[in-house]
PDB file of C-alpha atoms in Angstrom:
ATOM      1  CA  UNK V 734     -32.829  39.622 189.398  1.00 74.00           C
ATOM      2  CA  UNK V 735     -33.607  38.751 185.775  1.00 95.00           C
ATOM      3  CA  UNK V 736     -37.329  39.453 186.117  1.00 98.00           C
ATOM      4  CA  UNK V 737     -37.681  39.867 182.364  1.00 98.00           C
ATOM      5  CA  UNK V 738     -35.091  37.401 181.077  1.00 97.00           C
ATOM      6  CA  UNK V 739     -35.618  36.672 177.330  1.00 94.00           C
ATOM      7  CA  UNK V 740     -38.730  38.887 177.117  1.00 98.00           C
ATOM      8  CA  UNK V 741     -39.232  41.315 174.216  1.00 98.00           C
ATOM      9  CA  UNK V 742     -40.545  44.572 175.621  1.00 98.00           C
ATOM     10  CA  UNK V 743     -41.921  47.510 173.595  1.00 98.00           C
ATOM     11  CA  UNK V 744     -42.081  50.852 175.381  1.00 98.00           C
ATOM     12  CA  UNK V 745     -44.143  53.336 173.412  1.00 98.00           C
ATOM     13  CA  UNK V 746     -43.128  56.878 174.309  1.00 94.00           C
ATOM     14  CA  UNK V 747     -39.878  55.431 175.610  1.00 90.00           C
ATOM     15  CA  UNK V 748     -37.264  57.920 174.512  1.00 91.00           C
ATOM     16  CA  UNK V 749     -37.415  60.095 177.665  1.00 91.00           C
ATOM     17  CA  UNK V 750     -39.012  60.441 181.070  1.00 93.00           C
ATOM     18  CA  UNK V 751     -40.849  57.494 182.639  1.00 94.00           C
ATOM     19  CA  UNK V 752     -40.666  55.530 179.349  1.00 95.00           C
ATOM     20  CA  UNK V 753     -36.865  55.792 179.185  1.00 96.00           C
ATOM     21  CA  UNK V 754     -36.605  54.761 182.837  1.00 96.00           C
ATOM     22  CA  UNK V 755     -38.755  51.692 182.056  1.00 98.00           C
ATOM     23  CA  UNK V 756     -36.498  50.806 179.124  1.00 97.00           C
ATOM     24  CA  UNK V 757     -33.431  51.030 181.355  1.00 97.00           C
ATOM     25  CA  UNK V 758     -35.021  48.913 184.075  1.00 97.00           C
ATOM     26  CA  UNK V 759     -36.272  46.311 181.597  1.00 98.00           C
ATOM     27  CA  UNK V 760     -32.809  45.904 180.055  1.00 97.00           C
ATOM     28  CA  UNK V 761     -31.325  45.589 183.532  1.00 97.00           C
ATOM     29  CA  UNK V 762     -33.795  42.781 184.214  1.00 97.00           C
ATOM     30  CA  UNK V 763     -32.782  40.839 181.117  1.00 97.00           C
ATOM     31  CA  UNK V 764     -35.218  42.047 178.426  1.00 98.00           C
ATOM     32  CA  UNK V 765     -34.702  42.924 174.788  1.00 98.00           C
ATOM     33  CA  UNK V 766     -36.209  46.371 174.507  1.00 98.00           C
ATOM     34  CA  UNK V 767     -37.656  48.531 171.755  1.00 98.00           C
ATOM     35  CA  UNK V 768     -38.521  52.163 172.362  1.00 98.00           C
ATOM     36  CA  UNK V 769     -40.627  54.326 170.170  1.00 98.00           C
ATOM     37  CA  UNK V 770     -40.748  58.101 169.844  1.00 96.00           C
ATOM     38  CA  UNK V 771     -41.327  60.938 167.398  1.00 94.00           C
ATOM     39  CA  UNK V 772     -37.838  62.402 167.663  1.00 94.00           C
ATOM     40  CA  UNK V 773     -34.902  60.167 166.637  1.00 95.00           C
ATOM     41  CA  UNK V 774     -32.197  61.961 168.545  1.00 96.00           C
ATOM     42  CA  UNK V 775     -33.191  61.036 172.121  1.00 95.00           C
ATOM     43  CA  UNK V 776     -34.421  57.608 171.068  1.00 96.00           C
ATOM     44  CA  UNK V 777     -31.211  56.654 169.310  1.00 96.00           C
ATOM     45  CA  UNK V 778     -29.141  58.103 172.186  1.00 97.00           C
ATOM     46  CA  UNK V 779     -31.008  55.923 174.646  1.00 97.00           C
ATOM     47  CA  UNK V 780     -30.531  52.834 172.505  1.00 97.00           C
ATOM     48  CA  UNK V 781     -26.769  53.562 172.251  1.00 97.00           C
ATOM     49  CA  UNK V 782     -26.671  53.995 176.050  1.00 97.00           C
ATOM     50  CA  UNK V 783     -28.370  50.656 176.591  1.00 96.00           C
ATOM     51  CA  UNK V 784     -26.159  48.936 174.066  1.00 95.00           C
ATOM     52  CA  UNK V 785     -23.100  50.381 175.764  1.00 94.00           C
ATOM     53  CA  UNK V 786     -24.253  48.656 178.952  1.00 90.00           C
ATOM     54  CA  UNK V 787     -24.504  45.287 177.163  1.00 93.00           C
ATOM     55  CA  UNK V 788     -28.249  45.499 176.497  1.00 95.00           C
ATOM     56  CA  UNK V 789     -30.055  44.716 173.275  1.00 96.00           C
ATOM     57  CA  UNK V 790     -32.330  47.528 172.147  1.00 97.00           C
ATOM     58  CA  UNK V 791     -33.806  49.242 169.070  1.00 98.00           C
ATOM     59  CA  UNK V 792     -35.498  52.525 168.324  1.00 98.00           C
ATOM     60  CA  UNK V 793     -38.733  52.790 166.338  1.00 98.00           C
ATOM     61  CA  UNK V 794     -39.549  56.225 164.988  1.00 97.00           C
ATOM     62  CA  UNK V 795     -43.296  56.871 165.173  1.00 97.00           C
ATOM     63  CA  UNK V 796     -45.766  59.673 165.627  1.00 97.00           C
ATOM     64  CA  UNK V 797     -48.179  57.966 167.986  1.00 97.00           C
ATOM     65  CA  UNK V 798     -50.860  60.522 167.216  1.00 97.00           C
ATOM     66  CA  UNK V 799     -51.311  58.516 164.050  1.00 98.00           C
ATOM     67  CA  UNK V 800     -53.193  55.265 164.864  1.00 98.00           C
ATOM     68  CA  UNK V 801     -51.512  53.365 162.015  1.00 98.00           C
ATOM     69  CA  UNK V 802     -48.060  54.360 163.257  1.00 98.00           C
ATOM     70  CA  UNK V 803     -49.016  53.309 166.792  1.00 98.00           C
ATOM     71  CA  UNK V 804     -49.929  49.846 165.433  1.00 98.00           C
ATOM     72  CA  UNK V 805     -46.803  49.798 163.307  1.00 98.00           C
ATOM     73  CA  UNK V 806     -44.564  50.054 166.378  1.00 98.00           C
ATOM     74  CA  UNK V 807     -45.708  46.550 167.259  1.00 98.00           C
ATOM     75  CA  UNK V 808     -45.227  45.341 163.692  1.00 98.00           C
ATOM     76  CA  UNK V 809     -41.671  46.713 163.616  1.00 98.00           C
ATOM     77  CA  UNK V 810     -40.739  44.825 166.771  1.00 98.00           C
ATOM     78  CA  UNK V 811     -42.325  41.615 165.514  1.00 98.00           C
ATOM     79  CA  UNK V 812     -40.301  41.938 162.287  1.00 98.00           C
ATOM     80  CA  UNK V 813     -37.112  42.458 164.259  1.00 98.00           C
ATOM     81  CA  UNK V 814     -37.547  39.958 167.110  1.00 98.00           C
ATOM     82  CA  UNK V 815     -40.398  37.727 166.082  1.00 98.00           C
ATOM     83  CA  UNK V 816     -42.777  38.681 168.853  1.00 98.00           C
ATOM     84  CA  UNK V 817     -43.830  41.197 171.510  1.00 98.00           C
ATOM     85  CA  UNK V 818     -44.076  39.747 175.021  1.00 98.00           C
ATOM     86  CA  UNK V 819     -44.702  42.983 176.922  1.00 98.00           C
ATOM     87  CA  UNK V 820     -46.046  46.386 175.966  1.00 98.00           C
ATOM     88  CA  UNK V 821     -45.782  49.622 177.994  1.00 98.00           C
ATOM     89  CA  UNK V 822     -47.821  52.624 176.868  1.00 98.00           C
ATOM     90  CA  UNK V 823     -45.943  55.537 178.398  1.00 96.00           C
ATOM     91  CA  UNK V 824     -46.483  58.363 175.913  1.00 94.00           C
ATOM     92  CA  UNK V 825     -48.495  61.284 177.270  1.00 91.00           C
ATOM     93  CA  UNK V 826     -49.617  64.763 176.233  1.00 93.00           C
ATOM     94  CA  UNK V 827     -50.135  67.148 179.162  1.00 91.00           C
ATOM     95  CA  UNK V 828     -50.884  70.473 177.455  1.00 92.00           C
ATOM     96  CA  UNK V 829     -53.386  72.530 179.464  1.00 94.00           C
ATOM     97  CA  UNK V 830     -57.077  73.197 178.773  1.00 97.00           C
ATOM     98  CA  UNK V 831     -60.203  73.903 180.772  1.00 97.00           C
ATOM     99  CA  UNK V 832     -63.796  72.961 179.923  1.00 98.00           C
ATOM    100  CA  UNK V 833     -64.339  76.511 178.681  1.00 98.00           C
ATOM    101  CA  UNK V 834     -61.209  77.141 176.618  1.00 97.00           C
ATOM    102  CA  UNK V 835     -60.406  73.696 175.159  1.00 98.00           C
ATOM    103  CA  UNK V 836     -60.677  73.730 171.374  1.00 98.00           C
ATOM    104  CA  UNK V 837     -61.756  70.723 169.312  1.00 98.00           C
ATOM    105  CA  UNK V 838     -58.190  70.509 167.991  1.00 98.00           C
ATOM    106  CA  UNK V 839     -56.661  70.403 171.504  1.00 98.00           C
ATOM    107  CA  UNK V 840     -59.274  67.810 172.591  1.00 98.00           C
ATOM    108  CA  UNK V 841     -58.471  65.644 169.573  1.00 98.00           C
ATOM    109  CA  UNK V 842     -54.713  65.895 170.294  1.00 98.00           C
ATOM    110  CA  UNK V 843     -55.280  64.509 173.794  1.00 97.00           C
ATOM    111  CA  UNK V 844     -57.524  61.724 172.586  1.00 98.00           C
ATOM    112  CA  UNK V 845     -55.000  60.827 169.900  1.00 98.00           C
ATOM    113  CA  UNK V 846     -51.950  60.500 172.191  1.00 97.00           C
ATOM    114  CA  UNK V 847     -53.456  59.586 175.543  1.00 97.00           C
ATOM    115  CA  UNK V 848     -56.182  57.177 174.463  1.00 98.00           C
ATOM    116  CA  UNK V 849     -56.210  56.247 170.767  1.00 98.00           C
ATOM    117  CA  UNK V 850     -52.489  55.433 170.550  1.00 98.00           C
ATOM    118  CA  UNK V 851     -52.557  52.993 173.520  1.00 98.00           C
ATOM    119  CA  UNK V 852     -55.778  51.473 172.183  1.00 98.00           C
ATOM    120  CA  UNK V 853     -54.337  50.570 168.789  1.00 98.00           C
ATOM    121  CA  UNK V 854     -50.889  49.591 170.150  1.00 98.00           C
ATOM    122  CA  UNK V 855     -52.706  47.233 172.519  1.00 98.00           C
ATOM    123  CA  UNK V 856     -54.823  45.934 169.661  1.00 98.00           C
ATOM    124  CA  UNK V 857     -51.721  45.031 167.665  1.00 98.00           C
ATOM    125  CA  UNK V 858     -49.806  43.575 170.611  1.00 98.00           C
ATOM    126  CA  UNK V 859     -52.728  41.441 171.801  1.00 98.00           C
ATOM    127  CA  UNK V 860     -53.290  40.185 168.272  1.00 98.00           C
ATOM    128  CA  UNK V 861     -49.669  39.005 168.149  1.00 98.00           C
ATOM    129  CA  UNK V 862     -49.950  37.281 171.518  1.00 98.00           C
ATOM    130  CA  UNK V 863     -53.209  35.590 170.538  1.00 98.00           C
ATOM    131  CA  UNK V 864     -51.800  34.500 167.154  1.00 97.00           C
ATOM    132  CA  UNK V 865     -48.919  32.786 168.925  1.00 98.00           C
ATOM    133  CA  UNK V 866     -51.226  31.462 171.686  1.00 98.00           C
ATOM    134  CA  UNK V 867     -48.707  32.771 174.245  1.00 98.00           C
ATOM    135  CA  UNK V 868     -49.236  34.848 177.401  1.00 98.00           C
ATOM    136  CA  UNK V 869     -48.203  38.459 177.580  1.00 98.00           C
ATOM    137  CA  UNK V 870     -48.361  41.541 179.759  1.00 98.00           C
ATOM    138  CA  UNK V 871     -49.261  45.153 179.196  1.00 98.00           C
ATOM    139  CA  UNK V 872     -48.900  48.177 181.486  1.00 98.00           C
ATOM    140  CA  UNK V 873     -50.552  51.480 180.751  1.00 98.00           C
ATOM    141  CA  UNK V 874     -49.059  54.553 182.400  1.00 97.00           C
ATOM    142  CA  UNK V 875     -52.088  56.645 183.270  1.00 97.00           C
ATOM    143  CA  UNK V 876     -52.378  59.424 185.938  1.00 95.00           C
ATOM    144  CA  UNK V 877     -53.925  59.994 189.307  1.00 94.00           C
ATOM    145  CA  UNK V 878     -55.773  62.895 187.644  1.00 94.00           C
ATOM    146  CA  UNK V 879     -57.895  60.309 185.819  1.00 96.00           C
ATOM    147  CA  UNK V 880     -60.061  60.285 188.944  1.00 95.00           C
ATOM    148  CA  UNK V 881     -61.057  63.940 188.384  1.00 95.00           C
ATOM    149  CA  UNK V 882     -57.972  66.100 188.196  1.00 92.00           C
ATOM    150  CA  UNK V 883     -57.442  69.817 188.134  1.00 92.00           C
ATOM    151  CA  UNK V 884     -59.702  72.247 186.222  1.00 96.00           C
ATOM    152  CA  UNK V 885     -56.859  73.081 183.798  1.00 95.00           C
ATOM    153  CA  UNK V 886     -56.427  69.444 182.754  1.00 95.00           C
ATOM    154  CA  UNK V 887     -59.902  68.776 181.355  1.00 98.00           C
ATOM    155  CA  UNK V 888     -59.005  67.198 177.954  1.00 98.00           C
ATOM    156  CA  UNK V 889     -56.130  65.299 179.563  1.00 96.00           C
ATOM    157  CA  UNK V 890     -58.413  63.918 182.227  1.00 97.00           C
ATOM    158  CA  UNK V 891     -61.054  62.959 179.698  1.00 98.00           C
ATOM    159  CA  UNK V 892     -58.568  60.928 177.665  1.00 98.00           C
ATOM    160  CA  UNK V 893     -56.751  59.358 180.566  1.00 97.00           C
ATOM    161  CA  UNK V 894     -60.006  58.381 182.292  1.00 98.00           C
ATOM    162  CA  UNK V 895     -60.854  56.636 179.059  1.00 98.00           C
ATOM    163  CA  UNK V 896     -57.542  54.777 179.208  1.00 98.00           C
ATOM    164  CA  UNK V 897     -58.282  53.691 182.770  1.00 98.00           C
ATOM    165  CA  UNK V 898     -61.590  52.146 181.635  1.00 98.00           C
ATOM    166  CA  UNK V 899     -59.950  50.633 178.575  1.00 98.00           C
ATOM    167  CA  UNK V 900     -57.305  48.959 180.776  1.00 98.00           C
ATOM    168  CA  UNK V 901     -59.957  47.160 182.787  1.00 98.00           C
ATOM    169  CA  UNK V 902     -62.106  46.306 179.769  1.00 98.00           C
ATOM    170  CA  UNK V 903     -59.242  44.801 177.754  1.00 98.00           C
ATOM    171  CA  UNK V 904     -57.926  42.897 180.812  1.00 98.00           C
ATOM    172  CA  UNK V 905     -61.353  41.359 181.305  1.00 98.00           C
ATOM    173  CA  UNK V 906     -61.700  40.504 177.604  1.00 98.00           C
ATOM    174  CA  UNK V 907     -58.348  38.752 177.335  1.00 98.00           C
ATOM    175  CA  UNK V 908     -57.843  37.085 180.724  1.00 98.00           C
ATOM    176  CA  UNK V 909     -58.587  33.693 179.221  1.00 98.00           C
ATOM    177  CA  UNK V 910     -55.782  34.328 176.716  1.00 98.00           C
ATOM    178  CA  UNK V 911     -53.464  34.660 179.697  1.00 98.00           C
ATOM    179  CA  UNK V 912     -52.752  38.276 178.774  1.00 98.00           C
ATOM    180  CA  UNK V 913     -52.489  40.469 181.835  1.00 98.00           C
ATOM    181  CA  UNK V 914     -53.226  44.162 181.453  1.00 98.00           C
ATOM    182  CA  UNK V 915     -52.711  46.651 184.312  1.00 98.00           C
ATOM    183  CA  UNK V 916     -52.258  50.353 184.805  1.00 98.00           C
ATOM    184  CA  UNK V 917     -50.509  52.872 187.012  1.00 97.00           C
ATOM    185  CA  UNK V 918     -52.149  56.140 188.024  1.00 96.00           C
ATOM    186  CA  UNK V 919     -48.922  58.035 188.643  1.00 93.00           C
ATOM    187  CA  UNK V 920     -48.779  61.288 190.594  1.00 86.00           C
ATOM    188  CA  UNK V 921     -46.584  64.385 190.144  1.00 77.00           C
ATOM    189  CA  UNK V 922     -43.270  63.120 188.703  1.00 80.00           C
ATOM    190  CA  UNK V 923     -39.982  64.838 187.978  1.00 74.00           C
ATOM    191  CA  UNK V 924     -39.500  64.312 184.222  1.00 76.00           C
ATOM    192  CA  UNK V 925     -38.131  66.346 181.313  1.00 78.00           C
ATOM    193  CA  UNK V 926     -41.668  66.715 179.985  1.00 78.00           C
ATOM    194  CA  UNK V 927     -42.995  67.963 183.261  1.00 81.00           C
ATOM    195  CA  UNK V 928     -40.192  70.525 183.480  1.00 77.00           C
ATOM    196  CA  UNK V 929     -41.160  71.829 180.038  1.00 82.00           C
ATOM    197  CA  UNK V 930     -44.815  71.880 181.002  1.00 83.00           C
ATOM    198  CA  UNK V 931     -44.251  73.829 184.205  1.00 77.00           C
ATOM    199  CA  UNK V 932     -42.168  76.425 182.401  1.00 85.00           C
ATOM    200  CA  UNK V 933     -44.493  76.759 179.416  1.00 84.00           C
ATOM    201  CA  UNK V 934     -47.828  76.867 181.191  1.00 84.00           C
ATOM    202  CA  UNK V 935     -47.127  77.962 184.765  1.00 83.00           C
ATOM    203  CA  UNK V 936     -44.169  80.363 184.450  1.00 86.00           C
ATOM    204  CA  UNK V 937     -42.001  78.103 186.617  1.00 83.00           C
ATOM    205  CA  UNK V 938     -38.405  78.932 187.363  1.00 89.00           C
ATOM    206  CA  UNK V 939     -35.392  76.732 187.948  1.00 90.00           C
ATOM    207  CA  UNK V 940     -36.490  76.006 191.526  1.00 89.00           C
ATOM    208  CA  UNK V 941     -39.975  74.705 190.724  1.00 87.00           C
ATOM    209  CA  UNK V 942     -39.084  71.171 191.793  1.00 87.00           C
ATOM    210  CA  UNK V 943     -38.015  72.357 195.220  1.00 90.00           C
ATOM    211  CA  UNK V 944     -41.122  74.472 195.605  1.00 87.00           C
ATOM    212  CA  UNK V 945     -43.311  71.594 194.531  1.00 87.00           C
ATOM    213  CA  UNK V 946     -41.605  69.115 196.863  1.00 89.00           C
ATOM    214  CA  UNK V 947     -42.222  71.369 199.821  1.00 90.00           C
ATOM    215  CA  UNK V 948     -45.972  71.105 199.239  1.00 89.00           C
ATOM    216  CA  UNK V 949     -46.024  67.309 198.989  1.00 87.00           C
ATOM    217  CA  UNK V 950     -46.480  64.827 201.910  1.00 91.00           C
ATOM    218  CA  UNK V 951     -43.252  62.911 201.280  1.00 89.00           C
ATOM    219  CA  UNK V 952     -41.268  66.105 200.617  1.00 93.00           C
ATOM    220  CA  UNK V 953     -40.329  65.141 197.070  1.00 91.00           C
ATOM    221  CA  UNK V 954     -41.785  64.414 193.645  1.00 87.00           C
ATOM    222  CA  UNK V 955     -42.125  60.909 192.290  1.00 88.00           C
ATOM    223  CA  UNK V 956     -39.029  59.671 190.424  1.00 91.00           C
ATOM    224  CA  UNK V 957     -39.082  57.895 187.025  1.00 92.00           C
ATOM    225  CA  UNK V 958     -36.820  55.058 188.174  1.00 94.00           C
ATOM    226  CA  UNK V 959     -39.172  54.256 191.042  1.00 94.00           C
ATOM    227  CA  UNK V 960     -42.094  54.019 188.679  1.00 95.00           C
ATOM    228  CA  UNK V 961     -40.023  51.952 186.272  1.00 96.00           C
ATOM    229  CA  UNK V 962     -39.305  49.360 188.934  1.00 96.00           C
ATOM    230  CA  UNK V 963     -42.996  49.058 189.602  1.00 96.00           C
ATOM    231  CA  UNK V 964     -43.759  48.696 185.897  1.00 98.00           C
ATOM    232  CA  UNK V 965     -41.166  45.937 185.559  1.00 98.00           C
ATOM    233  CA  UNK V 966     -42.763  44.086 188.448  1.00 98.00           C
ATOM    234  CA  UNK V 967     -46.176  44.265 186.765  1.00 98.00           C
ATOM    235  CA  UNK V 968     -44.666  43.079 183.490  1.00 98.00           C
ATOM    236  CA  UNK V 969     -42.955  40.151 185.152  1.00 98.00           C
ATOM    237  CA  UNK V 970     -44.253  36.808 186.367  1.00 97.00           C
ATOM    238  CA  UNK V 971     -43.602  37.990 189.957  1.00 97.00           C
ATOM    239  CA  UNK V 972     -46.861  39.922 189.806  1.00 98.00           C
ATOM    240  CA  UNK V 973     -48.616  36.601 189.564  1.00 98.00           C
ATOM    241  CA  UNK V 974     -52.164  36.548 188.151  1.00 98.00           C
ATOM    242  CA  UNK V 975     -52.905  40.245 188.728  1.00 98.00           C
ATOM    243  CA  UNK V 976     -54.843  41.763 185.871  1.00 98.00           C
ATOM    244  CA  UNK V 977     -57.283  44.606 185.402  1.00 98.00           C
ATOM    245  CA  UNK V 978     -55.743  46.539 188.310  1.00 98.00           C
ATOM    246  CA  UNK V 979     -55.145  50.261 188.111  1.00 98.00           C
ATOM    247  CA  UNK V 980     -52.846  51.146 190.987  1.00 97.00           C
ATOM    248  CA  UNK V 981     -52.760  54.660 192.399  1.00 95.00           C
ATOM    249  CA  UNK V 982     -49.011  55.238 192.491  1.00 93.00           C
ATOM    250  CA  UNK V 983     -49.156  58.543 194.358  1.00 93.00           C
ATOM    251  CA  UNK V 984     -48.601  60.159 197.776  1.00 92.00           C
ATOM    252  CA  UNK V 985     -52.081  61.677 197.946  1.00 88.00           C
ATOM    253  CA  UNK V 986     -54.886  59.394 198.994  1.00 91.00           C
ATOM    254  CA  UNK V 987     -58.020  59.349 196.903  1.00 86.00           C
ATOM    255  CA  UNK V 988     -60.991  60.220 199.084  1.00 85.00           C
ATOM    256  CA  UNK V 989     -58.893  61.369 202.036  1.00 87.00           C
ATOM    257  CA  UNK V 990     -59.873  64.758 203.479  1.00 78.00           C
ATOM    258  CA  UNK V 991     -58.124  67.022 205.979  1.00 82.00           C
TER     259      UNK V 991
END
């Protein structure tokens, strides 16, 4: 449909999982795409895949736990393509911790990846948009757990709840700049990262996806490509004037009780 024709899209945390799915969907809709990640192998493989399909893409190596490197992802794209029209913050750390066993180091890791990195990437992207006096769009991939979450996700919830508030605050601050900023509170999703998390922290076997699906209302986990289509819609002009919205993209209903 060409929803992102001629747009320059940066997907931070875009080398795998939801971020990679967003990159594929954005290229399919006509965008020039940059993906950032800490490990070059999956990032460069994704860029090669997109180029093989006729897309234009680049990889930016960055450790998003470093605020300066998070900002530099935007600078790298501006150097390469002259601007950033759309930013997607998709990187996420999901290592486990409760209120009682979370160490200061683990807490800081979650803040660094799940809150500080999107903050400073947004800062750099919005500065570029304001400098050019052009509109832009940002989508933050958050989590349905930001509403409260499980006891073993305490530092993750703290950081992602902060990102939910930041999304609304920044959207309000820059609505007169015609910069639209929205978020998605995604539910349980079948990604490479989730597979690693389930095996590392919950002793999951090869059939964990099937077992998880059986416990969910729709009988399946969320899929990255479905989320990616929703992200592309929010990035595109087809989402109209919507800004400051954080959509619960999940099959469980907040506040619903059985």
